[in-house]
XYZ file of C-alpha atoms in Angstrom:
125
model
C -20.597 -151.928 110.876
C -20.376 -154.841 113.020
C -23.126 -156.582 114.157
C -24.023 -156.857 117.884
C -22.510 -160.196 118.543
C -19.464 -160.259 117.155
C -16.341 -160.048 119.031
C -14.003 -156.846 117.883
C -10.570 -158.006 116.616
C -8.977 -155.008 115.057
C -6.642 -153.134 117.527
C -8.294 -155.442 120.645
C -5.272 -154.668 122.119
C -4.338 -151.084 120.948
C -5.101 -149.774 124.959
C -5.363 -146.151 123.590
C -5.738 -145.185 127.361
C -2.131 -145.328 128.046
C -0.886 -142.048 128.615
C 2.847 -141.124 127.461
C 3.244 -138.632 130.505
C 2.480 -141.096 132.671
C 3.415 -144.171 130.977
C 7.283 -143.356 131.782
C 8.619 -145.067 134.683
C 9.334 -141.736 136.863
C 6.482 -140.375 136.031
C 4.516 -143.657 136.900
C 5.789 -143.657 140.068
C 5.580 -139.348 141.221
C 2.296 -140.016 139.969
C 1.473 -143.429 142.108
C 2.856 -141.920 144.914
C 1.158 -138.318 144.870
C -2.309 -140.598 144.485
C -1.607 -142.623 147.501
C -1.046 -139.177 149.482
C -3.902 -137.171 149.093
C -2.305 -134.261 150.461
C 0.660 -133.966 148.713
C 4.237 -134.698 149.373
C 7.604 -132.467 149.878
C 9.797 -133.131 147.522
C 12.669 -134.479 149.453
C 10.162 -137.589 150.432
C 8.769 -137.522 146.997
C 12.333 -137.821 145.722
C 12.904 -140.232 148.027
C 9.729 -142.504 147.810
C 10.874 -142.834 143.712
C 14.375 -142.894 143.885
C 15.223 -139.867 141.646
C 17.737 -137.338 141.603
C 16.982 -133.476 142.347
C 16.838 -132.643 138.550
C 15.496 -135.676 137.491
C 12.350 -135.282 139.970
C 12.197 -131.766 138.705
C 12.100 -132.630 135.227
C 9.681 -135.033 135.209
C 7.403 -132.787 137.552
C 7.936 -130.173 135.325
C 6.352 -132.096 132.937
C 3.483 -133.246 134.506
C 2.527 -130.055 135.627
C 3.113 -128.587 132.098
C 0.646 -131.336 131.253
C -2.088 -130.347 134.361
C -1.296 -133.431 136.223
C 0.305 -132.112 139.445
C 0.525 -129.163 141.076
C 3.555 -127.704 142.583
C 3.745 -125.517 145.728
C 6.892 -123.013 146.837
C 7.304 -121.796 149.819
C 9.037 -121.268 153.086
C 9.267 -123.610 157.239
C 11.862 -122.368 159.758
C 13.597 -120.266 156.994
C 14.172 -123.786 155.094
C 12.606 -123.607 151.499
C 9.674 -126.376 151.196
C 8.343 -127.765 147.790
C 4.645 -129.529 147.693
C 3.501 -131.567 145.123
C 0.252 -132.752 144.640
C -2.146 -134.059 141.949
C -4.839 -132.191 140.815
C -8.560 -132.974 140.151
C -7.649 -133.677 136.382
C -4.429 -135.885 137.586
C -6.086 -137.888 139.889
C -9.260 -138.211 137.322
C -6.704 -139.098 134.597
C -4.625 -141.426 136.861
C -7.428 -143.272 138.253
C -8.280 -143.886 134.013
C -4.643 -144.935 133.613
C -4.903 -147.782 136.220
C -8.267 -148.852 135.032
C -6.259 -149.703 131.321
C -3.156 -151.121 133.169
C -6.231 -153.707 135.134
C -7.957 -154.181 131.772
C -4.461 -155.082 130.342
C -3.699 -157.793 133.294
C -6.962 -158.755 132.592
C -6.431 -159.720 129.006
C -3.122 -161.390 129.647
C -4.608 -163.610 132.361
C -7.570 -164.761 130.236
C -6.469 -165.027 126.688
C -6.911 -168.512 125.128
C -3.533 -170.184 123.479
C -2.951 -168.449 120.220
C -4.037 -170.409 116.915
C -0.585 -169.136 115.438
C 1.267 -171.408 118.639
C -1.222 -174.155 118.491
C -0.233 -174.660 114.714
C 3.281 -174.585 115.727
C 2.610 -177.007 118.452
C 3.928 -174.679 120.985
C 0.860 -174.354 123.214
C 0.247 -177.120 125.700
């Protein structure tokens, strides 16, 4: 058990709160996107907003909704099919987590002292 004032070394940087399904870079972006539109976005703007393909946007939403992360709406405007995506409760709850690791990563990087293994090399300055 450690004791109250010492500082926890073993898997300090293990960030267990990165998420596969989200971690991908599609996914990372449907999902940034759908959180910075609360109401949801067609799919032709979604596609458009992360630079996929048709099937490629509808794999990767495919899995995120598989995983409860976005919800995905069919229906009909003008006699044009329409598709809505949008996050859910649990994807916006589990995004929202995601970021806070991504900040707690930048975090780390930006404040961690020189590593003893460089300074015995003499690579840190």
């Amino acid at each position: 058990m450690a004791r109250k004032n010492e500082i926890k070394t073993s898997g300090r940087f293990a960030y267990e709160g990165l998420e596969r399904v989200i971690h991908e870079k599609a996914r990372l972006s449907i999902m940034a996107s759908l959180a910075s539109h609360r109401d949801g976005l067609l799919f032709a703007d979604l596609k458009e907003l992360c630079a996929l393909t048709d099937g490629n946007l509808s794999r990767h939403l495919q899995l995120l909704t598989e995983s409860k992360l976005v919800e995905v709406w069919k229906g009909y405007k003008n006699n044009r099919p329409q598709t809505l995506c949008r996050l859910t409760e649990n994807g916006k709850k589990r995004f929202l987590d995601y970021v806070s690791v991504l900040e707690s990563i930048v975090a780390d990087a930006m404040t961690a002292p020189a590593s003893d293994a460089a300074a015995k090399l003499g690579l840190s300055s």
